Amino acid sequence: DGGITQSPKYLFRKEGQNVTLSCEQNLNHDAMYWYRQDPGQGLRLIYYSQIVNDFQKGDIAEGYSVSREKKESFPLTVTSAQKNPTAFYLCASSVLGTAGELFFGEGSRLTVL
Amino acid sequence: KNEVEQSPQNLTAQEGEFITINCSYSVGISALHWLQQHPGGGIVSLFMLSSGKKKHGRLIATINIQEKHSSLHITASHPRDSAVYICAVRYGGSQGNLIFGKGTKLSVKP
């Protein structure tokens, strides 16, 4: 079955450490996204990518980095520069254009100790 | 500022009741999404619409472009419908132009 796989589901990190969240899709989608969800707030865009080896910053990109070396994969690194990294992170994908349905992964919950 | 407002924020219903969740937005859009977030956190797309009405099982979504308003209806609600329902709108030409509402938390009691 096609879908998006995120890992790990839960992750604990000490302050000052970088962590990488994995996102893999087998839907053959060109567009991939990373969102952050905090209690009481709507999803906020961190980064998105429309094609391999290219990506754009979203509204809250500071302290995060991404890569898109393969169409199927869009990993997110939460760096030590991110001041408040504890959150729920969601990866999504869609076909290009504005008429594409969104497909989401199950999310990764990051807790900084 | 581009915003998406959902109402109510929280909704408790008895099994079998008809439920309506509302979404209002402030910009011209190309599409509106209704999403369902399960207690575990995963999100499923329910509808994507740009005009009119769509129906899938007990769920119905409508949109009024002139009034910048959409509704999600659930008929004959069931405890398994308990989830957070999120409205999101796509605007402009950029792939990243998607604004999410804060969600409506629905609890259906047996």
Tab-separated table of C-alpha atoms in Angstrom, chain B:
chain	number	residue	atom	x	y	z
B	1	LYS	CA	-3.362	38.556	7.695
B	2	ASN	CA	-4.545	35.322	6.119
B	3	GLU	CA	-6.520	33.356	8.675
B	4	VAL	CA	-8.632	30.252	8.993
B	5	GLU	CA	-11.146	30.210	11.815
B	6	GLN	CA	-12.942	27.079	12.964
B	7	SER	CA	-15.947	26.768	15.225
B	8	PRO	CA	-16.617	25.349	17.640
B	9	GLN	CA	-13.236	24.610	19.209
B	10	ASN	CA	-14.682	21.717	21.184
B	11	LEU	CA	-17.831	19.723	20.578
B	12	THR	CA	-19.417	16.937	22.585
B	13	ALA	CA	-22.277	14.975	21.068
B	14	GLN	CA	-24.356	11.931	21.812
B	15	GLU	CA	-24.140	8.984	19.480
B	16	GLY	CA	-26.540	9.416	16.583
B	17	GLU	CA	-26.581	13.208	16.598
B	18	PHE	CA	-26.055	15.339	13.481
B	19	ILE	CA	-22.839	17.349	13.775
B	20	THR	CA	-21.698	20.496	12.011
B	21	ILE	CA	-18.215	22.007	12.116
B	22	ASN	CA	-17.627	25.376	10.511
B	23	CYS	CA	-14.641	26.952	8.795
B	24	SER	CA	-14.274	30.572	7.703
B	25	TYR	CA	-11.342	32.056	5.857
B	26	SER	CA	-10.273	35.489	4.743
B	27	VAL	CA	-8.517	35.051	1.385
B	28	GLY	CA	-9.348	33.888	-2.087
B	29	ILE	CA	-8.553	30.208	-2.251
B	30	SER	CA	-7.945	27.546	-4.841
B	31	ALA	CA	-8.953	24.631	-2.612
B	32	LEU	CA	-10.130	23.795	0.881
B	33	HIS	CA	-9.207	20.633	2.752
B	34	TRP	CA	-10.964	18.887	5.602
B	35	LEU	CA	-8.659	16.642	7.604
B	36	GLN	CA	-9.175	14.251	10.500
B	37	GLN	CA	-6.507	13.843	13.177
B	38	HIS	CA	-6.717	10.687	15.238
B	39	PRO	CA	-5.827	10.601	18.956
B	40	GLY	CA	-2.479	9.040	18.041
B	41	GLY	CA	-1.632	12.062	15.913
B	42	GLY	CA	-1.884	10.755	12.374
B	43	ILE	CA	-3.861	12.875	9.908
B	44	VAL	CA	-6.164	11.608	7.186
B	45	SER	CA	-7.553	13.670	4.342
B	46	LEU	CA	-11.352	13.609	4.271
B	47	PHE	CA	-12.202	16.041	1.500
B	48	MET	CA	-10.653	18.489	-0.887
B	49	LEU	CA	-13.090	20.857	-2.516
B	50	SER	CA	-13.139	24.120	-4.414
B	51	SER	CA	-16.879	24.473	-4.971
B	52	GLY	CA	-20.208	22.911	-4.126
B	53	LYS	CA	-20.585	19.818	-2.035
B	54	LYS	CA	-18.969	16.413	-1.573
B	55	LYS	CA	-20.240	13.351	0.263
B	56	HIS	CA	-18.439	10.279	1.516
B	57	GLY	CA	-20.428	7.862	3.628
B	58	ARG	CA	-21.802	9.770	6.614
B	59	LEU	CA	-19.619	12.811	5.965
B	60	ILE	CA	-20.668	15.792	3.878
B	61	ALA	CA	-18.564	18.858	3.086
B	62	THR	CA	-19.895	22.056	1.578
B	63	ILE	CA	-18.233	25.280	0.541
B	64	ASN	CA	-19.577	28.734	-0.285
B	65	ILE	CA	-16.859	30.606	-2.149
B	66	GLN	CA	-18.662	33.969	-2.061
B	67	GLU	CA	-19.104	33.833	1.710
B	68	LYS	CA	-15.657	32.271	2.277
B	69	HIS	CA	-17.162	29.551	4.417
B	70	SER	CA	-17.186	25.777	4.537
B	71	SER	CA	-18.976	23.250	6.715
B	72	LEU	CA	-18.311	19.634	7.558
B	73	HIS	CA	-21.352	17.612	8.541
B	74	ILE	CA	-21.428	14.189	10.163
B	75	THR	CA	-24.716	12.333	10.085
B	76	ALA	CA	-25.588	9.617	12.613
B	77	SER	CA	-22.441	10.294	14.626
B	78	HIS	CA	-20.609	7.410	16.254
B	79	PRO	CA	-17.957	7.245	19.002
B	80	ARG	CA	-15.381	6.272	16.376
B	81	ASP	CA	-15.880	9.736	14.833
B	82	SER	CA	-14.194	11.211	17.916
B	83	ALA	CA	-11.151	13.067	16.608
B	84	VAL	CA	-9.849	16.529	15.810
B	85	TYR	CA	-11.164	17.910	12.533
B	86	ILE	CA	-8.946	20.422	10.769
B	87	CYS	CA	-9.776	22.840	7.982
B	88	ALA	CA	-6.971	24.023	5.698
B	89	VAL	CA	-7.035	26.364	2.717
B	90	ARG	CA	-4.738	26.618	-0.264
B	91	TYR	CA	-4.209	30.066	-1.717
B	92	GLY	CA	-1.943	31.702	-4.253
B	93	GLY	CA	0.325	29.841	-6.616
B	94	SER	CA	3.066	28.657	-4.298
B	95	GLN	CA	3.133	25.033	-3.226
B	96	GLY	CA	3.704	26.138	0.348
B	97	ASN	CA	0.648	28.392	0.565
B	98	LEU	CA	-1.527	26.349	2.886
B	99	ILE	CA	-3.075	27.738	6.077
B	100	PHE	CA	-4.437	25.443	8.756
B	101	GLY	CA	-7.159	26.112	11.285
B	102	LYS	CA	-6.582	25.200	14.907
B	103	GLY	CA	-8.978	22.286	14.710
B	104	THR	CA	-12.255	21.236	16.279
B	105	LYS	CA	-12.072	18.509	18.894
B	106	LEU	CA	-15.111	16.244	18.614
B	107	SER	CA	-16.102	13.740	21.255
B	108	VAL	CA	-19.063	11.468	20.574
B	109	LYS	CA	-20.453	9.715	23.642
B	110	PRO	CA	-22.185	6.341	23.397
